[in-house]
Amino acid sequence: MRPWLFIILMSGCLGLTGCLERIVEPVDVFGNVQQGEPYSSASKMIDDWYAVEAIDEQTFAINEPKSSQYNTSYLIVGETRAIMFDAGSGERIPGSRSMREIAEQYTDKPITLILSHFHYDHIHDAATFDGVTLIDRPEIRTSVKSGVFTISPWESLDMEWRSLKVASIIPDGEVIDLGNRTLNIFNLPGHTTESVILLDKSRNQAFTGDFVYRHLGGIIAFAPGSDLVTYKANSTRLLQLTNSDTLFLGAHGIPQFAQDWLILLDNELDKIVRGDAEYRYAAHYLAPGLPWRVRQSGELYIYTTPLVDPSLFWSKWMLLALVIVSLLSLYLLQRLVYLARLPEK
Ligand SMILES: [Zn+2]
């Protein structure tokens, strides 16, 4: 084997290994939260799987403390109907109740399902509801066939295709009337394109899904559909829609936080977009095996795709590059084996 070839191969392997700095592993993901236990005394276990906190008499945080990502869904009740925001992580133990069955324990009003986004850990019991209300985006509208919308594995990061009956499609900014209580829905792409948040202006509550939550392994901007420039634009939009007294309710970890956390996220996204951010490369427990780029500021971690932004990373060009690199690696390996077998002279 030629020495230069050996050196290139070795430095490539060592470089990749060096990139795989461990930052977020399941054991330290949970921080102050004890996995399996409610996040505070206000959140009470109601059976073997769910813990529920009444944020007020018409707003319920339904937490899954034993799920791997400590998910929280929300039941938001008015005088004539209710909204279920997300439909469970899909990790509940066999025989446990669905998210709909839990919601029906807290309201007798008709329940409309809205998904914060389509990732697998927010949609599991979606089909048990009468239908789903979707945000009006061109790609969603064109995907609805005969009143059925199908979430693809590419969107859910799961293996399954999930077909959901569509109750309605509503535009960005729409006011949802629940009877003596209104919610505004806003489409805030960044984590994913279809991400929505709900705002109850009179109670000053913001239900933010995965757009922003506190702790639990950091903000994910490495998914297909993640977009850093859009993330920054929409974090600023969310800042303008809220104020320092807003109660933010996220979908993971200790669900409640204040606007200062969003301000920190907005500042860090600003640095990323302006090219002023410094990164490390680190493993992430949700997607091990690749050195993700991570921007850290205090307790905030923002994970994004290695080397290039998500739009390029998940494009067909990157797929092509991966195929070429894999083929080249296979060729080099085959040459190595061949050279190793040559008898010494
Ligand atoms: Zn997500």
mmCIF file of C-alpha atoms and ligand atoms in Angstrom:
data_model
loop_
_atom_site.group_PDB
_atom_site.id
_atom_site.type_symbol
_atom_site.label_atom_id
_atom_site.label_comp_id
_atom_site.label_asym_id
_atom_site.label_seq_id
_atom_site.Cartn_x
_atom_site.Cartn_y
_atom_site.Cartn_z
ATOM 1 C CA MET A 1 0.000 0.000 0.000
ATOM 2 C CA ARG A 2 1.321 3.438 -0.876
ATOM 3 C CA PRO A 3 2.180 5.580 2.169
ATOM 4 C CA TRP A 4 0.200 8.630 0.990
ATOM 5 C CA LEU A 5 -2.932 6.508 0.609
ATOM 6 C CA PHE A 6 -2.499 5.132 4.112
ATOM 7 C CA ILE A 7 -2.011 8.636 5.538
ATOM 8 C CA ILE A 8 -5.130 10.007 3.813
ATOM 9 C CA LEU A 9 -7.236 7.089 5.039
ATOM 10 C CA MET A 10 -5.957 7.315 8.592
ATOM 11 C CA SER A 11 -6.393 11.086 8.848
ATOM 12 C CA GLY A 12 -9.913 10.771 7.434
ATOM 13 C CA CYS A 13 -10.869 8.196 10.070
ATOM 14 C CA LEU A 14 -9.230 10.120 12.908
ATOM 15 C CA GLY A 15 -10.851 13.381 11.803
ATOM 16 C CA LEU A 16 -14.278 11.785 11.844
ATOM 17 C CA THR A 17 -13.684 10.184 15.242
ATOM 18 C CA GLY A 18 -12.516 13.521 16.641
ATOM 19 C CA CYS A 19 -15.718 15.146 15.439
ATOM 20 C CA LEU A 20 -17.838 12.730 17.425
ATOM 21 C CA GLU A 21 -17.597 14.663 20.643
ATOM 22 C CA ARG A 22 -20.143 13.414 23.088
ATOM 23 C CA ILE A 23 -22.454 16.144 24.314
ATOM 24 C CA VAL A 24 -25.986 14.933 24.673
ATOM 25 C CA GLU A 25 -26.591 11.358 25.682
ATOM 26 C CA PRO A 26 -29.839 9.943 27.122
ATOM 27 C CA VAL A 27 -28.437 9.952 30.663
ATOM 28 C CA ASP A 28 -27.836 13.697 30.703
ATOM 29 C CA VAL A 29 -30.660 14.739 28.412
ATOM 30 C CA PHE A 30 -33.140 15.050 31.224
ATOM 31 C CA GLY A 31 -31.316 17.588 33.368
ATOM 32 C CA ASN A 32 -33.597 18.610 36.234
ATOM 33 C CA VAL A 33 -36.324 16.263 35.057
ATOM 34 C CA GLN A 34 -36.358 12.742 36.440
ATOM 35 C CA GLN A 35 -37.463 10.446 33.644
ATOM 36 C CA GLY A 36 -40.493 8.476 34.768
ATOM 37 C CA GLU A 37 -41.560 11.102 37.289
ATOM 38 C CA PRO A 38 -43.748 14.198 36.815
ATOM 39 C CA TYR A 39 -41.827 17.434 36.255
ATOM 40 C CA SER A 40 -43.323 19.093 39.343
ATOM 41 C CA SER A 41 -45.759 18.460 42.172
ATOM 42 C CA ALA A 42 -48.374 20.317 40.086
ATOM 43 C CA SER A 43 -48.256 17.506 37.536
ATOM 44 C CA LYS A 44 -49.847 14.343 38.928
ATOM 45 C CA MET A 45 -49.639 10.777 37.637
ATOM 46 C CA ILE A 46 -53.184 9.727 36.706
ATOM 47 C CA ASP A 47 -52.297 6.165 35.709
ATOM 48 C CA ASP A 48 -49.194 4.150 34.837
ATOM 49 C CA TRP A 49 -48.337 6.340 31.854
ATOM 50 C CA TYR A 50 -49.755 9.880 31.954
ATOM 51 C CA ALA A 51 -49.221 12.816 34.317
ATOM 52 C CA VAL A 52 -51.608 15.771 34.052
ATOM 53 C CA GLU A 53 -51.317 19.351 35.253
ATOM 54 C CA ALA A 54 -54.242 21.775 35.182
ATOM 55 C CA ILE A 55 -52.515 24.980 34.015
ATOM 56 C CA ASP A 56 -55.906 26.589 34.717
ATOM 57 C CA GLU A 57 -59.418 25.162 34.913
ATOM 58 C CA GLN A 58 -59.653 24.901 31.088
ATOM 59 C CA THR A 59 -56.048 24.160 30.095
ATOM 60 C CA PHE A 60 -54.376 20.804 30.716
ATOM 61 C CA ALA A 61 -50.780 19.715 30.151
ATOM 62 C CA ILE A 62 -50.768 15.963 29.480
ATOM 63 C CA ASN A 63 -47.245 14.759 30.080
ATOM 64 C CA GLU A 64 -45.704 11.350 29.335
ATOM 65 C CA PRO A 65 -42.904 11.178 31.935
ATOM 66 C CA LYS A 66 -41.757 7.707 30.910
ATOM 67 C CA SER A 67 -41.416 8.522 27.213
ATOM 68 C CA SER A 68 -37.865 8.816 25.888
ATOM 69 C CA GLN A 69 -38.379 12.489 25.032
ATOM 70 C CA TYR A 70 -40.621 13.442 27.931
ATOM 71 C CA ASN A 71 -43.435 14.641 25.657
ATOM 72 C CA THR A 72 -46.254 16.957 26.650
ATOM 73 C CA SER A 73 -49.518 17.444 24.726
ATOM 74 C CA TYR A 74 -52.188 20.019 25.608
ATOM 75 C CA LEU A 75 -55.942 20.010 25.965
ATOM 76 C CA ILE A 76 -57.320 23.538 25.532
ATOM 77 C CA VAL A 77 -61.006 23.831 26.383
ATOM 78 C CA GLY A 78 -63.622 26.483 25.593
ATOM 79 C CA GLU A 79 -67.353 26.612 26.297
ATOM 80 C CA THR A 80 -68.425 24.950 23.055
ATOM 81 C CA ARG A 81 -65.413 22.907 21.964
ATOM 82 C CA ALA A 82 -61.842 21.951 22.756
ATOM 83 C CA ILE A 83 -58.506 21.680 20.954
ATOM 84 C CA MET A 84 -56.132 18.774 21.444
ATOM 85 C CA PHE A 85 -52.628 19.990 20.581
ATOM 86 C CA ASP A 86 -50.602 16.862 19.688
ATOM 87 C CA ALA A 87 -51.522 13.231 20.003
ATOM 88 C CA GLY A 88 -48.952 11.355 22.025
ATOM 89 C CA SER A 89 -45.407 10.030 21.694
ATOM 90 C CA GLY A 90 -46.285 6.506 20.594
ATOM 91 C CA GLU A 91 -44.280 4.925 23.401
ATOM 92 C CA ARG A 92 -47.151 4.299 25.789
ATOM 93 C CA ILE A 93 -47.277 0.887 27.406
ATOM 94 C CA PRO A 94 -49.574 -1.778 25.937
ATOM 95 C CA GLY A 95 -53.091 -1.512 27.313
ATOM 96 C CA SER A 96 -52.727 2.141 28.286
ATOM 97 C CA ARG A 97 -55.299 4.688 27.168
ATOM 98 C CA SER A 98 -54.988 6.766 23.999
ATOM 99 C CA MET A 99 -54.517 10.534 24.105
ATOM 100 C CA ARG A 100 -58.153 10.932 23.049
ATOM 101 C CA GLU A 101 -59.385 8.803 25.948
ATOM 102 C CA ILE A 102 -57.344 10.899 28.363
ATOM 103 C CA ALA A 103 -58.626 14.162 26.852
ATOM 104 C CA GLU A 104 -62.227 12.977 27.166
ATOM 105 C CA GLN A 105 -61.688 12.569 30.869
ATOM 106 C CA TYR A 106 -61.240 16.347 31.163
ATOM 107 C CA THR A 107 -63.919 17.657 28.788
ATOM 108 C CA ASP A 108 -67.282 16.605 27.379
ATOM 109 C CA LYS A 109 -66.990 19.140 24.492
ATOM 110 C CA PRO A 110 -66.209 18.040 20.922
ATOM 111 C CA ILE A 111 -62.428 17.833 20.481
ATOM 112 C CA THR A 112 -60.572 19.116 17.417
ATOM 113 C CA LEU A 113 -57.060 17.774 16.871
ATOM 114 C CA ILE A 114 -54.232 20.077 15.773
ATOM 115 C CA LEU A 115 -50.694 18.705 15.432
ATOM 116 C CA SER A 116 -47.792 21.000 16.352
ATOM 117 C CA HIS A 117 -45.932 19.264 13.489
ATOM 118 C CA PHE A 118 -45.710 15.834 11.913
ATOM 119 C CA HIS A 119 -42.779 14.219 13.763
ATOM 120 C CA TYR A 120 -43.464 10.676 15.004
ATOM 121 C CA ASP A 121 -43.393 11.595 18.684
ATOM 122 C CA HIS A 122 -46.356 14.000 18.390
ATOM 123 C CA ILE A 123 -48.809 12.119 16.198
ATOM 124 C CA HIS A 124 -49.258 8.595 17.496
ATOM 125 C CA ASP A 125 -52.938 8.657 18.493
ATOM 126 C CA ALA A 126 -53.960 11.139 15.771
ATOM 127 C CA ALA A 127 -56.117 8.592 13.944
ATOM 128 C CA THR A 128 -58.273 8.048 17.057
ATOM 129 C CA PHE A 129 -59.638 11.603 16.707
ATOM 130 C CA ASP A 130 -62.504 12.398 14.327
ATOM 131 C CA GLY A 131 -60.203 14.366 12.046
ATOM 132 C CA VAL A 132 -57.227 16.685 12.024
ATOM 133 C CA THR A 133 -57.185 20.428 11.372
ATOM 134 C CA LEU A 134 -54.216 21.339 9.190
ATOM 135 C CA ILE A 135 -52.417 24.582 8.450
ATOM 136 C CA ASP A 136 -52.900 25.903 4.919
ATOM 137 C CA ARG A 137 -49.659 25.368 3.029
ATOM 138 C CA PRO A 138 -49.485 24.577 -0.702
ATOM 139 C CA GLU A 139 -47.754 21.209 -0.218
ATOM 140 C CA ILE A 140 -50.300 20.173 2.427
ATOM 141 C CA ARG A 141 -53.276 21.261 0.318
ATOM 142 C CA THR A 142 -52.047 19.329 -2.722
ATOM 143 C CA SER A 143 -51.421 16.215 -0.607
ATOM 144 C CA VAL A 144 -55.007 15.978 0.595
ATOM 145 C CA LYS A 145 -56.798 13.327 -1.476
ATOM 146 C CA SER A 146 -60.515 12.658 -0.971
ATOM 147 C CA GLY A 147 -60.424 14.322 2.421
ATOM 148 C CA VAL A 148 -57.458 12.261 3.635
ATOM 149 C CA PHE A 149 -53.991 13.588 4.397
ATOM 150 C CA THR A 150 -51.085 11.156 4.607
ATOM 151 C CA ILE A 151 -47.985 11.880 6.667
ATOM 152 C CA SER A 152 -44.977 10.317 4.930
ATOM 153 C CA PRO A 153 -42.037 8.630 6.722
ATOM 154 C CA TRP A 154 -39.863 11.507 5.443
ATOM 155 C CA GLU A 155 -42.059 13.952 7.389
ATOM 156 C CA SER A 156 -42.612 11.851 10.517
ATOM 157 C CA LEU A 157 -39.083 10.340 10.696
ATOM 158 C CA ASP A 158 -40.861 7.057 11.253
ATOM 159 C CA MET A 159 -41.259 3.918 9.156
ATOM 160 C CA GLU A 160 -45.016 4.191 8.664
ATOM 161 C CA TRP A 161 -47.298 6.143 6.355
ATOM 162 C CA ARG A 162 -50.139 7.592 8.429
ATOM 163 C CA SER A 163 -53.442 8.541 6.847
ATOM 164 C CA LEU A 164 -55.607 11.062 8.691
ATOM 165 C CA LYS A 165 -59.093 12.314 7.942
ATOM 166 C CA VAL A 166 -59.002 16.090 7.394
ATOM 167 C CA ALA A 167 -61.479 18.103 9.466
ATOM 168 C CA SER A 168 -60.450 21.458 7.967
ATOM 169 C CA ILE A 169 -57.543 23.454 6.556
ATOM 170 C CA ILE A 170 -57.053 26.874 8.128
ATOM 171 C CA PRO A 171 -54.772 29.770 7.180
ATOM 172 C CA ASP A 172 -51.887 31.278 9.122
ATOM 173 C CA GLY A 173 -53.207 33.727 11.713
ATOM 174 C CA GLU A 174 -56.696 32.212 11.792
ATOM 175 C CA VAL A 175 -58.757 32.750 14.932
ATOM 176 C CA ILE A 176 -60.157 29.519 16.349
ATOM 177 C CA ASP A 177 -63.307 30.126 18.378
ATOM 178 C CA LEU A 178 -63.780 27.627 21.230
ATOM 179 C CA GLY A 179 -66.716 29.485 22.803
ATOM 180 C CA ASN A 180 -65.752 32.339 25.128
ATOM 181 C CA ARG A 181 -62.134 31.487 24.393
ATOM 182 C CA THR A 182 -60.155 32.075 21.201
ATOM 183 C CA LEU A 183 -56.845 30.775 19.926
ATOM 184 C CA ASN A 184 -54.748 32.138 17.084
ATOM 185 C CA ILE A 185 -52.814 29.639 15.012
ATOM 186 C CA PHE A 186 -49.507 30.650 13.427
ATOM 187 C CA ASN A 187 -47.411 28.648 10.980
ATOM 188 C CA LEU A 188 -43.811 29.091 12.140
ATOM 189 C CA PRO A 189 -41.459 26.982 9.988
ATOM 190 C CA GLY A 190 -37.943 26.427 11.274
ATOM 191 C CA HIS A 191 -37.957 23.091 13.079
ATOM 192 C CA THR A 192 -40.153 21.768 10.248
ATOM 193 C CA THR A 193 -42.106 23.582 7.530
ATOM 194 C CA GLU A 194 -45.570 22.709 8.878
ATOM 195 C CA SER A 195 -44.796 23.673 12.514
ATOM 196 C CA VAL A 196 -47.587 25.649 14.146
ATOM 197 C CA ILE A 197 -47.974 27.386 17.468
ATOM 198 C CA LEU A 198 -51.211 28.364 19.221
ATOM 199 C CA LEU A 199 -51.693 31.624 21.062
ATOM 200 C CA ASP A 200 -54.344 32.374 23.643
ATOM 201 C CA LYS A 201 -54.048 36.152 23.778
ATOM 202 C CA SER A 202 -56.466 36.763 26.620
ATOM 203 C CA ARG A 203 -54.762 34.250 28.944
ATOM 204 C CA ASN A 204 -51.351 35.119 27.487
ATOM 205 C CA GLN A 205 -50.426 31.500 26.813
ATOM 206 C CA ALA A 206 -48.282 30.315 23.902
ATOM 207 C CA PHE A 207 -48.320 26.619 22.979
ATOM 208 C CA THR A 208 -45.100 26.231 21.024
ATOM 209 C CA GLY A 209 -44.692 22.527 20.148
ATOM 210 C CA ASP A 210 -41.113 21.813 19.052
ATOM 211 C CA PHE A 211 -40.517 25.314 17.688
ATOM 212 C CA VAL A 212 -39.144 26.178 21.101
ATOM 213 C CA TYR A 213 -39.020 24.162 24.330
ATOM 214 C CA ARG A 214 -36.648 24.214 27.222
ATOM 215 C CA HIS A 215 -33.862 21.684 27.798
ATOM 216 C CA LEU A 216 -34.218 18.062 26.835
ATOM 217 C CA GLY A 217 -31.246 17.799 24.563
ATOM 218 C CA GLY A 218 -31.538 21.114 22.788
ATOM 219 C CA ILE A 219 -33.340 22.657 19.849
ATOM 220 C CA ILE A 220 -33.437 20.462 16.754
ATOM 221 C CA ALA A 221 -32.633 22.249 13.509
ATOM 222 C CA PHE A 222 -31.218 19.212 11.734
ATOM 223 C CA ALA A 223 -34.403 17.507 10.549
ATOM 224 C CA PRO A 224 -35.459 17.357 6.914
ATOM 225 C CA GLY A 225 -37.521 20.531 6.616
ATOM 226 C CA SER A 226 -35.416 22.439 9.163
ATOM 227 C CA ASP A 227 -34.316 25.856 7.912
ATOM 228 C CA LEU A 228 -32.041 28.181 9.874
ATOM 229 C CA VAL A 229 -32.912 31.466 8.126
ATOM 230 C CA THR A 230 -36.619 30.760 8.467
ATOM 231 C CA TYR A 231 -36.134 29.661 12.069
ATOM 232 C CA LYS A 232 -34.569 33.011 12.889
ATOM 233 C CA ALA A 233 -37.296 34.984 11.067
ATOM 234 C CA ASN A 234 -40.011 33.099 12.920
ATOM 235 C CA SER A 235 -38.390 33.303 16.355
ATOM 236 C CA THR A 236 -38.479 37.081 15.853
ATOM 237 C CA ARG A 237 -42.092 36.808 14.758
ATOM 238 C CA LEU A 238 -42.946 34.837 17.889
ATOM 239 C CA LEU A 239 -41.170 37.441 20.025
ATOM 240 C CA GLN A 240 -43.379 40.104 18.476
ATOM 241 C CA LEU A 241 -46.505 38.032 19.121
ATOM 242 C CA THR A 242 -45.683 37.537 22.816
ATOM 243 C CA ASN A 243 -44.403 39.583 25.757
ATOM 244 C CA SER A 244 -42.428 39.228 28.981
ATOM 245 C CA ASP A 245 -45.522 37.937 30.833
ATOM 246 C CA THR A 246 -46.423 35.233 28.307
ATOM 247 C CA LEU A 247 -46.495 31.695 29.664
ATOM 248 C CA PHE A 248 -44.756 29.490 27.096
ATOM 249 C CA LEU A 249 -45.760 25.829 27.010
ATOM 250 C CA GLY A 250 -43.477 23.548 25.004
ATOM 251 C CA ALA A 251 -43.728 19.925 23.933
ATOM 252 C CA HIS A 252 -40.705 18.441 25.746
ATOM 253 C CA GLY A 253 -38.947 18.601 29.096
ATOM 254 C CA ILE A 254 -40.241 20.871 31.835
ATOM 255 C CA PRO A 255 -42.907 22.367 29.613
ATOM 256 C CA GLN A 256 -43.250 25.867 31.078
ATOM 257 C CA PHE A 257 -40.813 28.661 30.380
ATOM 258 C CA ALA A 258 -40.737 32.411 29.857
ATOM 259 C CA GLN A 259 -39.915 34.741 27.003
ATOM 260 C CA ASP A 260 -36.263 35.136 28.057
ATOM 261 C CA TRP A 261 -35.615 31.632 26.724
ATOM 262 C CA LEU A 262 -37.064 32.629 23.331
ATOM 263 C CA ILE A 263 -34.953 35.817 23.353
ATOM 264 C CA LEU A 264 -31.840 33.681 23.870
ATOM 265 C CA LEU A 265 -32.876 31.380 21.013
ATOM 266 C CA ASP A 266 -33.532 34.393 18.769
ATOM 267 C CA ASN A 267 -30.104 35.909 19.571
ATOM 268 C CA GLU A 268 -28.285 32.665 18.866
ATOM 269 C CA LEU A 269 -30.174 32.040 15.629
ATOM 270 C CA ASP A 270 -29.258 35.576 14.622
ATOM 271 C CA LYS A 271 -25.561 34.788 15.115
ATOM 272 C CA ILE A 272 -25.954 31.565 13.124
ATOM 273 C CA VAL A 273 -27.683 33.312 10.222
ATOM 274 C CA ARG A 274 -25.149 36.191 10.159
ATOM 275 C CA GLY A 275 -22.283 33.686 10.134
ATOM 276 C CA ASP A 276 -21.017 34.861 13.541
ATOM 277 C CA ALA A 277 -21.673 31.628 15.435
ATOM 278 C CA GLU A 278 -18.955 29.250 16.506
ATOM 279 C CA TYR A 279 -19.794 25.566 16.488
ATOM 280 C CA ARG A 280 -18.626 22.283 17.838
ATOM 281 C CA TYR A 281 -19.299 18.940 16.260
ATOM 282 C CA ALA A 282 -21.046 16.517 18.537
ATOM 283 C CA ALA A 283 -23.130 13.369 18.692
ATOM 284 C CA HIS A 284 -26.834 13.711 19.467
ATOM 285 C CA TYR A 285 -28.809 10.896 21.021
ATOM 286 C CA LEU A 286 -31.717 11.258 18.589
ATOM 287 C CA ALA A 287 -29.508 10.684 15.579
ATOM 288 C CA PRO A 288 -26.226 9.062 16.631
ATOM 289 C CA GLY A 289 -23.520 8.215 14.148
ATOM 290 C CA LEU A 290 -23.121 11.627 12.554
ATOM 291 C CA PRO A 291 -21.174 14.602 13.866
ATOM 292 C CA TRP A 292 -23.912 17.256 14.053
ATOM 293 C CA ARG A 293 -23.018 20.949 14.261
ATOM 294 C CA VAL A 294 -23.957 22.360 17.638
ATOM 295 C CA ARG A 295 -24.120 25.962 18.751
ATOM 296 C CA GLN A 296 -24.146 26.293 22.536
ATOM 297 C CA SER A 297 -24.924 29.332 24.653
ATOM 298 C CA GLY A 298 -25.243 28.559 28.358
ATOM 299 C CA GLU A 299 -28.006 25.980 28.730
ATOM 300 C CA LEU A 300 -29.223 26.388 25.157
ATOM 301 C CA TYR A 301 -28.034 23.949 22.505
ATOM 302 C CA ILE A 302 -29.034 24.320 18.860
ATOM 303 C CA TYR A 303 -28.242 21.287 16.715
ATOM 304 C CA THR A 304 -28.048 21.533 12.974
ATOM 305 C CA THR A 305 -26.642 19.578 10.042
ATOM 306 C CA PRO A 306 -22.886 19.031 9.649
ATOM 307 C CA LEU A 307 -20.863 21.293 7.339
ATOM 308 C CA VAL A 308 -23.797 22.741 5.401
ATOM 309 C CA ASP A 309 -27.287 24.055 6.186
ATOM 310 C CA PRO A 310 -30.218 21.589 6.321
ATOM 311 C CA SER A 311 -31.623 22.550 2.913
ATOM 312 C CA LEU A 312 -28.395 21.487 1.201
ATOM 313 C CA PHE A 313 -27.685 18.584 3.556
ATOM 314 C CA TRP A 314 -31.000 16.894 2.761
ATOM 315 C CA SER A 315 -30.916 17.715 -0.965
ATOM 316 C CA LYS A 316 -30.337 15.304 -3.849
ATOM 317 C CA TRP A 317 -26.821 16.768 -4.247
ATOM 318 C CA MET A 318 -25.837 15.569 -0.813
ATOM 319 C CA LEU A 319 -27.327 12.168 -1.587
ATOM 320 C CA LEU A 320 -25.218 12.074 -4.740
ATOM 321 C CA ALA A 321 -22.100 13.076 -2.771
ATOM 322 C CA LEU A 322 -22.803 10.343 -0.202
ATOM 323 C CA VAL A 323 -23.163 7.713 -2.937
ATOM 324 C CA ILE A 324 -19.877 8.831 -4.548
ATOM 325 C CA VAL A 325 -18.000 8.843 -1.207
ATOM 326 C CA SER A 326 -19.427 5.411 -0.331
ATOM 327 C CA LEU A 327 -18.409 3.982 -3.698
ATOM 328 C CA LEU A 328 -14.926 5.498 -3.385
ATOM 329 C CA SER A 329 -14.580 4.088 0.142
ATOM 330 C CA LEU A 330 -15.616 0.653 -1.062
ATOM 331 C CA TYR A 331 -13.102 0.877 -3.908
ATOM 332 C CA LEU A 332 -10.305 1.897 -1.505
ATOM 333 C CA LEU A 333 -11.240 -0.915 0.860
ATOM 334 C CA GLN A 334 -11.136 -3.398 -1.966
ATOM 335 C CA ARG A 335 -7.696 -2.081 -3.013
ATOM 336 C CA LEU A 336 -6.484 -2.367 0.581
ATOM 337 C CA VAL A 337 -7.561 -5.983 0.777
ATOM 338 C CA TYR A 338 -5.923 -6.678 -2.584
ATOM 339 C CA LEU A 339 -2.626 -5.031 -1.525
ATOM 340 C CA ALA A 340 -2.647 -6.836 1.819
ATOM 341 C CA ARG A 341 -2.895 -10.160 0.019
ATOM 342 C CA LEU A 342 0.097 -9.468 -2.283
ATOM 343 C CA PRO A 343 3.024 -11.700 -1.343
ATOM 344 C CA GLU A 344 6.033 -9.817 -0.046
ATOM 345 C CA LYS A 345 9.065 -9.854 -2.313
HETATM 346 ZN ZN ZN B 1 -40.105 17.578 16.233
#
